[in-house]
mmCIF file of C-alpha atoms and ligand atoms in Angstrom:
data_model
loop_
_atom_site.group_PDB
_atom_site.id
_atom_site.type_symbol
_atom_site.label_atom_id
_atom_site.label_comp_id
_atom_site.label_asym_id
_atom_site.label_seq_id
_atom_site.Cartn_x
_atom_site.Cartn_y
_atom_site.Cartn_z
ATOM 1 C CA MET O 1 90.625 123.254 111.217
ATOM 2 C CA GLY O 2 89.611 122.958 107.573
ATOM 3 C CA SER O 3 92.526 120.912 106.384
ATOM 4 C CA ARG O 4 92.206 118.562 109.353
ATOM 5 C CA ARG O 5 88.603 117.922 108.495
ATOM 6 C CA ASP O 6 89.542 117.285 104.881
ATOM 7 C CA PHE O 7 92.071 114.773 106.100
ATOM 8 C CA LEU O 8 89.592 113.037 108.319
ATOM 9 C CA ARG O 9 86.565 113.216 106.064
ATOM 10 C CA ILE O 10 85.206 110.050 104.553
ATOM 11 C CA SER O 11 85.120 111.222 101.012
ATOM 12 C CA ALA O 12 83.437 109.851 97.972
ATOM 13 C CA LEU O 13 86.720 110.544 96.293
ATOM 14 C CA SER O 14 88.614 108.103 98.444
ATOM 15 C CA SER O 15 89.299 105.875 95.496
ATOM 16 C CA ALA O 16 91.041 108.681 93.620
ATOM 17 C CA ALA O 17 94.069 107.813 91.532
ATOM 18 C CA LEU O 18 97.465 107.582 93.139
ATOM 19 C CA ILE O 19 99.702 110.595 92.946
ATOM 20 C CA THR O 20 103.295 109.503 93.161
ATOM 21 C CA PRO O 21 105.767 112.371 93.030
ATOM 22 C CA SER O 22 109.341 111.249 92.541
ATOM 23 C CA LEU O 23 111.593 111.502 95.564
ATOM 24 C CA SER O 24 113.512 114.367 93.971
ATOM 25 C CA THR O 25 110.464 116.648 93.889
ATOM 26 C CA PHE O 26 110.062 117.036 97.645
ATOM 27 C CA SER O 27 109.931 120.630 98.731
ATOM 28 C CA PHE O 28 108.579 120.437 102.265
ATOM 29 C CA ALA O 29 111.872 120.042 104.018
ATOM 30 C CA GLY O 30 114.165 122.532 105.646
ATOM 31 C CA LYS O 31 117.798 122.504 106.612
ATOM 32 C CA ARG O 32 119.092 123.497 110.000
ATOM 33 C CA LYS O 33 122.225 125.590 109.963
ATOM 34 C CA GLY O 34 124.590 125.062 112.864
ATOM 35 C CA ASN O 35 123.203 124.102 116.239
ATOM 36 C CA LYS O 36 119.924 125.916 115.901
ATOM 37 C CA PRO O 37 116.918 124.332 117.528
ATOM 38 C CA LEU O 38 113.689 123.373 115.838
ATOM 39 C CA MET O 39 110.439 121.681 116.754
ATOM 40 C CA ILE O 40 107.813 120.019 114.583
ATOM 41 C CA SER O 41 104.354 118.884 115.728
ATOM 42 C CA THR O 42 101.395 117.211 114.063
ATOM 43 C CA TRP O 43 98.236 119.001 112.959
ATOM 44 C CA ASN O 44 96.886 122.464 113.699
ATOM 45 C CA HIS O 45 97.156 121.907 117.434
ATOM 46 C CA GLY O 46 100.879 121.489 116.788
ATOM 47 C CA PHE O 47 101.027 125.277 116.499
ATOM 48 C CA GLY O 48 100.234 125.864 120.171
ATOM 49 C CA ALA O 49 102.463 122.948 121.128
ATOM 50 C CA ASN O 50 105.355 124.508 119.208
ATOM 51 C CA GLU O 51 104.767 127.863 120.893
ATOM 52 C CA ALA O 52 105.134 126.269 124.323
ATOM 53 C CA GLY O 53 108.112 124.172 123.224
ATOM 54 C CA TRP O 54 109.839 127.131 121.631
ATOM 55 C CA GLU O 55 109.777 129.069 124.898
ATOM 56 C CA ILE O 56 112.153 126.389 126.154
ATOM 57 C CA LEU O 57 114.218 125.769 123.019
ATOM 58 C CA LYS O 58 114.909 129.417 122.196
ATOM 59 C CA ASP O 59 116.681 129.927 125.516
ATOM 60 C CA GLY O 60 118.872 126.869 125.108
ATOM 61 C CA GLY O 61 116.509 124.474 126.937
ATOM 62 C CA ALA O 62 116.355 120.728 126.388
ATOM 63 C CA ALA O 63 114.451 119.065 123.530
ATOM 64 C CA LEU O 64 112.923 116.638 126.035
ATOM 65 C CA ASP O 65 111.468 119.488 128.101
ATOM 66 C CA ALA O 66 110.239 121.195 124.937
ATOM 67 C CA VAL O 67 108.299 118.239 123.560
ATOM 68 C CA GLU O 68 106.756 117.489 126.940
ATOM 69 C CA ALA O 69 105.705 121.115 127.507
ATOM 70 C CA GLY O 70 104.442 121.311 123.930
ATOM 71 C CA VAL O 71 102.115 118.337 123.949
ATOM 72 C CA ARG O 72 100.757 119.258 127.379
ATOM 73 C CA VAL O 73 98.996 122.178 125.657
ATOM 74 C CA PRO O 74 96.470 120.093 123.670
ATOM 75 C CA GLU O 75 96.311 117.548 126.515
ATOM 76 C CA ALA O 76 94.787 120.267 128.716
ATOM 77 C CA ASP O 77 92.576 121.782 126.020
ATOM 78 C CA PRO O 78 88.970 120.503 126.179
ATOM 79 C CA LYS O 79 88.401 121.678 122.602
ATOM 80 C CA GLU O 80 90.860 119.059 121.337
ATOM 81 C CA ARG O 81 88.658 116.003 121.079
ATOM 82 C CA SER O 82 91.360 113.428 120.539
ATOM 83 C CA VAL O 83 93.979 114.262 123.160
ATOM 84 C CA GLY O 84 93.784 114.363 126.970
ATOM 85 C CA TYR O 85 90.988 116.327 128.662
ATOM 86 C CA GLY O 86 87.923 116.441 126.393
ATOM 87 C CA GLY O 87 89.123 113.508 124.297
ATOM 88 C CA LEU O 88 86.366 111.285 122.939
ATOM 89 C CA PRO O 89 85.790 108.196 125.082
ATOM 90 C CA ASP O 90 85.829 104.528 124.207
ATOM 91 C CA ARG O 91 82.581 102.729 123.458
ATOM 92 C CA ASP O 92 81.975 102.264 127.198
ATOM 93 C CA GLY O 93 82.174 106.014 127.776
ATOM 94 C CA LYS O 94 85.642 105.964 129.324
ATOM 95 C CA VAL O 95 88.386 108.355 128.270
ATOM 96 C CA THR O 96 91.548 106.240 128.074
ATOM 97 C CA LEU O 97 94.836 107.875 127.186
ATOM 98 C CA ASP O 98 98.029 106.649 125.511
ATOM 99 C CA ALA O 99 101.369 108.497 125.510
ATOM 100 C CA CYS O 100 105.101 108.015 125.205
ATOM 101 C CA ILE O 101 108.291 110.043 125.311
ATOM 102 C CA MET O 102 111.877 109.295 124.244
ATOM 103 C CA ASN O 103 115.198 111.104 124.527
ATOM 104 C CA HIS O 104 118.433 111.044 122.537
ATOM 105 C CA GLU O 105 119.947 108.244 124.638
ATOM 106 C CA TYR O 106 117.421 105.492 123.976
ATOM 107 C CA GLU O 107 115.639 106.240 127.251
ATOM 108 C CA CYS O 108 111.888 106.086 126.984
ATOM 109 C CA GLY O 109 108.695 105.885 128.989
ATOM 110 C CA ALA O 110 105.095 105.165 128.101
ATOM 111 C CA VAL O 111 101.614 104.777 129.527
ATOM 112 C CA ALA O 112 98.622 103.155 127.880
ATOM 113 C CA ALA O 113 94.902 102.962 128.674
ATOM 114 C CA LEU O 114 95.418 105.490 131.457
ATOM 115 C CA GLU O 115 92.229 106.980 132.932
ATOM 116 C CA ASN O 116 91.461 110.183 134.873
ATOM 117 C CA ILE O 117 94.899 111.776 134.578
ATOM 118 C CA MET O 118 95.081 114.879 132.419
ATOM 119 C CA HIS O 119 98.756 114.719 131.430
ATOM 120 C CA PRO O 120 99.716 111.199 130.397
ATOM 121 C CA ILE O 121 102.874 112.540 128.744
ATOM 122 C CA SER O 122 104.235 113.684 132.105
ATOM 123 C CA VAL O 123 103.400 110.314 133.637
ATOM 124 C CA ALA O 124 105.240 108.676 130.722
ATOM 125 C CA ARG O 125 108.251 110.857 131.462
ATOM 126 C CA LEU O 126 108.260 109.731 135.072
ATOM 127 C CA VAL O 127 107.991 106.096 133.982
ATOM 128 C CA MET O 128 111.197 106.792 132.048
ATOM 129 C CA GLU O 129 112.949 108.655 134.835
ATOM 130 C CA LYS O 130 111.765 106.950 137.996
ATOM 131 C CA THR O 131 111.096 103.309 137.161
ATOM 132 C CA PRO O 132 113.216 100.540 135.652
ATOM 133 C CA HIS O 133 110.417 100.000 133.082
ATOM 134 C CA ALA O 134 109.492 101.408 129.706
ATOM 135 C CA MET O 135 105.703 101.163 129.952
ATOM 136 C CA LEU O 136 102.893 101.023 132.509
ATOM 137 C CA VAL O 137 99.275 100.379 131.571
ATOM 138 C CA GLY O 138 95.761 100.825 132.922
ATOM 139 C CA GLU O 139 95.278 100.649 136.667
ATOM 140 C CA GLY O 140 98.998 100.218 137.327
ATOM 141 C CA ALA O 141 99.781 103.381 135.389
ATOM 142 C CA GLN O 142 97.103 105.267 137.298
ATOM 143 C CA THR O 143 98.340 104.030 140.679
ATOM 144 C CA PHE O 144 101.847 105.158 139.747
ATOM 145 C CA ALA O 145 100.581 108.571 138.599
ATOM 146 C CA LEU O 146 98.632 109.128 141.824
ATOM 147 C CA ALA O 147 101.633 108.086 143.905
ATOM 148 C CA GLU O 148 103.665 110.669 141.995
ATOM 149 C CA GLY O 149 101.203 113.399 142.933
ATOM 150 C CA PHE O 150 99.037 113.636 139.813
ATOM 151 C CA LYS O 151 95.426 114.597 140.453
ATOM 152 C CA GLU O 152 92.561 112.246 139.658
ATOM 153 C CA GLU O 153 89.997 114.084 137.541
ATOM 154 C CA ASN O 154 87.102 113.436 135.243
ATOM 155 C CA LEU O 155 88.285 113.938 131.650
ATOM 156 C CA LEU O 156 84.923 113.350 129.975
ATOM 157 C CA THR O 157 83.552 116.784 129.110
ATOM 158 C CA GLU O 158 79.819 117.377 128.633
ATOM 159 C CA ARG O 159 80.409 117.818 124.903
ATOM 160 C CA SER O 160 82.267 114.523 124.515
ATOM 161 C CA LYS O 161 79.658 112.781 126.666
ATOM 162 C CA LYS O 162 76.874 114.094 124.429
ATOM 163 C CA ASP O 163 78.669 112.933 121.285
ATOM 164 C CA TRP O 164 79.213 109.505 122.810
ATOM 165 C CA GLU O 165 75.534 109.267 123.802
ATOM 166 C CA GLU O 166 74.611 110.186 120.240
ATOM 167 C CA TRP O 167 76.984 107.494 118.942
ATOM 168 C CA LEU O 168 75.433 104.975 121.352
ATOM 169 C CA LYS O 169 72.059 105.299 119.596
ATOM 170 C CA LYS O 170 73.484 103.326 116.684
ATOM 171 C CA SER O 171 76.605 101.968 118.409
ATOM 172 C CA GLU O 172 77.929 100.945 115.082
ATOM 173 C CA TYR O 173 81.198 99.461 116.130
ATOM 174 C CA LYS O 174 83.649 98.698 113.421
ATOM 175 C CA PRO O 175 87.186 97.703 114.310
ATOM 176 C CA VAL O 176 88.513 100.613 112.307
ATOM 177 C CA ILE O 177 89.509 104.013 113.516
ATOM 178 C CA ASN O 178 86.729 106.582 113.515
ATOM 179 C CA ILE O 179 88.437 108.807 111.038
ATOM 180 C CA GLU O 180 86.315 111.827 111.846
ATOM 181 C CA ASN O 181 87.491 111.850 115.411
ATOM 182 C CA HIS O 182 91.160 111.194 115.736
ATOM 183 C CA ASP O 183 93.987 113.584 115.877
ATOM 184 C CA THR O 184 96.999 112.525 117.893
ATOM 185 C CA ILE O 185 99.718 115.003 118.720
ATOM 186 C CA GLY O 186 103.271 113.937 118.005
ATOM 187 C CA ALA O 187 106.139 116.384 118.560
ATOM 188 C CA LEU O 188 109.824 116.106 117.673
ATOM 189 C CA ALA O 189 112.544 118.584 118.651
ATOM 190 C CA ILE O 190 116.248 119.196 118.393
ATOM 191 C CA ASP O 191 117.882 121.589 120.830
ATOM 192 C CA ALA O 192 120.924 123.862 120.788
ATOM 193 C CA LYS O 193 123.106 120.989 121.996
ATOM 194 C CA GLY O 194 121.938 118.873 119.061
ATOM 195 C CA HIS O 195 119.954 116.541 121.334
ATOM 196 C CA ILE O 196 116.800 115.084 119.828
ATOM 197 C CA ALA O 197 113.607 114.072 121.670
ATOM 198 C CA GLY O 198 110.045 113.133 120.825
ATOM 199 C CA ALA O 199 106.637 112.852 122.485
ATOM 200 C CA CYS O 200 103.313 111.431 121.378
ATOM 201 C CA THR O 201 99.943 111.566 123.181
ATOM 202 C CA THR O 202 96.344 110.743 122.295
ATOM 203 C CA SER O 203 92.947 109.563 123.462
ATOM 204 C CA GLY O 204 93.141 107.165 120.514
ATOM 205 C CA ALA O 205 90.401 106.061 118.207
ATOM 206 C CA ALA O 206 86.999 107.402 119.267
ATOM 207 C CA TYR O 207 84.588 104.725 120.563
ATOM 208 C CA LYS O 208 87.315 102.088 120.439
ATOM 209 C CA MET O 209 86.889 98.841 122.392
ATOM 210 C CA HIS O 210 87.680 99.345 126.050
ATOM 211 C CA GLY O 211 91.309 98.303 126.481
ATOM 212 C CA ARG O 212 92.323 99.014 122.891
ATOM 213 C CA VAL O 213 95.798 100.528 122.680
ATOM 214 C CA GLY O 214 96.967 102.223 119.509
ATOM 215 C CA ASP O 215 100.401 102.983 118.135
ATOM 216 C CA SER O 216 100.881 106.266 120.000
ATOM 217 C CA PRO O 217 102.360 104.887 123.255
ATOM 218 C CA LEU O 218 104.382 102.180 121.507
ATOM 219 C CA ILE O 219 108.046 102.979 121.040
ATOM 220 C CA GLY O 220 108.921 102.119 117.437
ATOM 221 C CA ALA O 221 105.335 102.493 116.235
ATOM 222 C CA GLY O 222 103.948 105.922 117.191
ATOM 223 C CA LEU O 223 107.379 107.358 118.060
ATOM 224 C CA PHE O 224 111.038 106.547 117.721
ATOM 225 C CA VAL O 225 114.175 108.539 118.493
ATOM 226 C CA ASP O 226 117.784 107.699 117.747
ATOM 227 C CA GLY O 227 119.962 110.515 119.046
ATOM 228 C CA GLU O 228 122.637 109.865 116.416
ATOM 229 C CA ILE O 229 120.223 109.747 113.477
ATOM 230 C CA GLY O 230 116.871 111.460 114.002
ATOM 231 C CA ALA O 231 113.299 110.916 115.127
ATOM 232 C CA ALA O 232 109.883 110.113 113.720
ATOM 233 C CA CYS O 233 106.277 110.050 114.917
ATOM 234 C CA ALA O 234 103.003 108.864 113.453
ATOM 235 C CA THR O 235 99.342 109.805 113.303
ATOM 236 C CA GLY O 236 96.411 107.960 111.779
ATOM 237 C CA LEU O 237 95.156 104.405 112.075
ATOM 238 C CA GLY O 238 97.290 102.991 114.872
ATOM 239 C CA GLU O 239 96.812 99.358 113.900
ATOM 240 C CA ALA O 240 98.456 99.984 110.514
ATOM 241 C CA VAL O 241 101.383 101.769 112.166
ATOM 242 C CA ILE O 242 101.836 98.970 114.716
ATOM 243 C CA ARG O 243 101.800 96.269 112.024
ATOM 244 C CA THR O 244 104.663 97.961 110.218
ATOM 245 C CA ALA O 245 106.675 99.378 113.163
ATOM 246 C CA GLY O 246 106.222 102.671 111.323
ATOM 247 C CA SER O 247 108.321 105.225 113.207
ATOM 248 C CA ALA O 248 111.226 102.818 113.697
ATOM 249 C CA MET O 249 111.146 102.148 109.963
ATOM 250 C CA VAL O 250 111.360 105.873 109.207
ATOM 251 C CA VAL O 251 114.409 106.276 111.467
ATOM 252 C CA GLU O 252 116.095 103.189 109.988
ATOM 253 C CA HIS O 253 115.716 104.611 106.498
ATOM 254 C CA MET O 254 117.234 107.888 107.643
ATOM 255 C CA ARG O 255 120.100 105.806 109.043
ATOM 256 C CA MET O 256 120.543 104.391 105.550
ATOM 257 C CA GLY O 257 120.853 107.881 104.114
ATOM 258 C CA LYS O 258 117.325 108.913 103.224
ATOM 259 C CA SER O 259 116.140 112.429 104.026
ATOM 260 C CA PRO O 260 113.298 112.738 106.558
ATOM 261 C CA VAL O 261 110.666 113.213 103.885
ATOM 262 C CA GLU O 262 112.013 110.342 101.779
ATOM 263 C CA ALA O 263 112.036 108.063 104.824
ATOM 264 C CA CYS O 264 108.443 109.054 105.672
ATOM 265 C CA GLU O 265 107.392 108.320 102.104
ATOM 266 C CA ILE O 266 108.955 104.852 102.259
ATOM 267 C CA ALA O 267 107.032 104.040 105.456
ATOM 268 C CA VAL O 268 103.785 105.312 103.931
ATOM 269 C CA LYS O 269 104.375 103.188 100.860
ATOM 270 C CA ARG O 270 105.097 100.122 103.021
ATOM 271 C CA ILE O 271 101.762 100.585 104.774
ATOM 272 C CA MET O 272 99.974 100.924 101.454
ATOM 273 C CA ASP O 273 101.707 97.819 100.090
ATOM 274 C CA THR O 274 100.827 95.769 103.148
ATOM 275 C CA HIS O 275 97.240 97.018 103.437
ATOM 276 C CA LYS O 276 96.102 96.636 99.841
ATOM 277 C CA SER O 277 92.841 94.963 100.800
ATOM 278 C CA ARG O 278 92.282 97.404 103.691
ATOM 279 C CA MET O 279 92.900 100.713 102.000
ATOM 280 C CA GLU O 280 89.353 102.057 102.269
ATOM 281 C CA ASN O 281 89.584 105.297 104.256
ATOM 282 C CA LEU O 282 93.003 104.296 105.532
ATOM 283 C CA GLN O 283 95.045 107.286 106.593
ATOM 284 C CA VAL O 284 98.474 107.398 108.223
ATOM 285 C CA GLY O 285 100.939 110.281 108.342
ATOM 286 C CA PHE O 286 104.529 110.480 109.540
ATOM 287 C CA LEU O 287 106.765 113.366 110.596
ATOM 288 C CA ALA O 288 110.539 113.098 110.851
ATOM 289 C CA ILE O 289 113.607 115.168 111.655
ATOM 290 C CA ASN O 290 117.256 114.253 111.334
ATOM 291 C CA LYS O 291 120.378 115.245 113.204
ATOM 292 C CA ASN O 292 121.157 117.962 110.621
ATOM 293 C CA GLY O 293 117.866 119.666 111.258
ATOM 294 C CA GLU O 294 116.199 118.541 108.049
ATOM 295 C CA TYR O 295 112.534 117.738 108.509
ATOM 296 C CA GLY O 296 109.519 116.561 106.569
ATOM 297 C CA GLY O 297 106.163 114.841 106.607
ATOM 298 C CA TYR O 298 104.341 112.378 104.386
ATOM 299 C CA SER O 299 100.877 110.800 104.527
ATOM 300 C CA ILE O 300 98.813 108.320 102.568
ATOM 301 C CA ARG O 301 96.126 110.902 101.742
ATOM 302 C CA ASN O 302 96.029 114.650 101.471
ATOM 303 C CA GLY O 303 95.159 116.925 104.373
ATOM 304 C CA PHE O 304 97.868 116.059 106.884
ATOM 305 C CA ASN O 305 99.611 119.200 108.108
ATOM 306 C CA TYR O 306 102.130 120.066 110.774
ATOM 307 C CA ALA O 307 103.586 123.046 112.622
ATOM 308 C CA ILE O 308 107.287 123.780 112.353
ATOM 309 C CA VAL O 309 109.219 126.357 114.349
ATOM 310 C CA ASP O 310 112.844 127.448 114.021
ATOM 311 C CA THR O 311 114.916 130.588 114.526
ATOM 312 C CA GLU O 312 114.919 131.710 110.892
ATOM 313 C CA ASN O 313 111.232 131.493 110.077
ATOM 314 C CA GLY O 314 109.300 131.301 113.355
ATOM 315 C CA ASN O 315 106.269 129.096 113.880
ATOM 316 C CA ARG O 316 104.238 128.203 110.796
ATOM 317 C CA MET O 317 102.021 125.498 109.300
ATOM 318 C CA GLU O 318 103.052 123.336 106.355
ATOM 319 C CA ASP O 319 101.261 120.592 104.436
ATOM 320 C CA ALA O 320 102.727 117.124 104.227
ATOM 321 C CA GLN O 321 103.271 115.423 100.888
ATOM 322 C CA PHE O 322 100.867 112.588 100.158
ATOM 323 C CA LYS O 323 100.281 109.608 97.874
ATOM 324 C CA MET O 324 96.609 109.914 97.025
ATOM 325 C CA LYS O 325 93.596 112.196 97.309
ATOM 326 C CA TRP O 326 90.513 111.432 99.338
HETATM 327 C C1 SD4 N 1 95.574 105.707 117.400
HETATM 328 N N1 SD4 N 1 97.222 106.788 116.039
HETATM 329 O O1 SD4 N 1 95.187 105.553 118.547
HETATM 330 C C2 SD4 N 1 96.206 107.018 117.016
HETATM 331 C C3 SD4 N 1 95.131 107.960 116.563
HETATM 332 C C4 SD4 N 1 95.625 109.096 115.768
HETATM 333 O O2 SD4 N 1 95.293 110.968 114.558
HETATM 334 O O3 SD4 N 1 96.734 109.239 115.428
HETATM 335 N N2 SD4 N 1 94.842 109.986 115.344
HETATM 336 O O4 SD4 N 1 95.425 104.849 116.524
#
């Protein structure tokens, strides 16, 4: 988890000079030949997500099933402190989860501030498939989940409880993301039919205000899919992604002809331009894929990595390009 920590660390070097590679120097992008599937997921926990997703994609399964199955892996893993079970709670000690999912036909579902349900992504999928709505929140989302047969369970592990109790001693609440403790999973996939889907799920910013919702369940912010163009997802400070409609912006730039990595860079730059007075410790990263199977990632600061799996090269980790060093 070294590179993740580097990404999240508050570093004395955070004011380091900007590194601005020209768009033509990007190397972290791959081309998909023919209708071969691929899946890309944020961070080190993206590796396990890709493994689960690939089991579906390699046999001709649907991208939507792959991204859902993929992100369920960290959702159920108590060692992942920023997704699902074991996620760090809000400042009131409650684990509240945000998630969304979208397919290649502009169908989407989301849940926000959902408590006591281990797999918010699967609830989000049912919001998409079984309701006329795009999003359910809080108690309403939980009632829906229980009616659909999900189990109510305590998601606050002893370890997360201890960390929260430690945090309570100072309770230093700042309305900024706790950058040591966030690590959303976003996953994007294209299947053998050329269908694209995406999923995003998180416990959000650690020790956030109760009721705070980040970018991750918001279609257009934490995730966006256009089946004719491509898909994008975000990680990092949700408020900055919401303010700029980050993932929708990435997809719109791909629509205008930019490659995934170029489009991600444009969205990163927009956030930097619009957050000039709020850049201290600000981190946001985007991943994107397009219909041709090109992919890429870009973040404000170094340390953002992702897992990518395809037929040619299997599952592996790559580092995203970035604008500046911590
Ligand atoms: C949020 N974007 O709730 C999420 C947190 C995150 O990596 O992405 N962490 O703001």
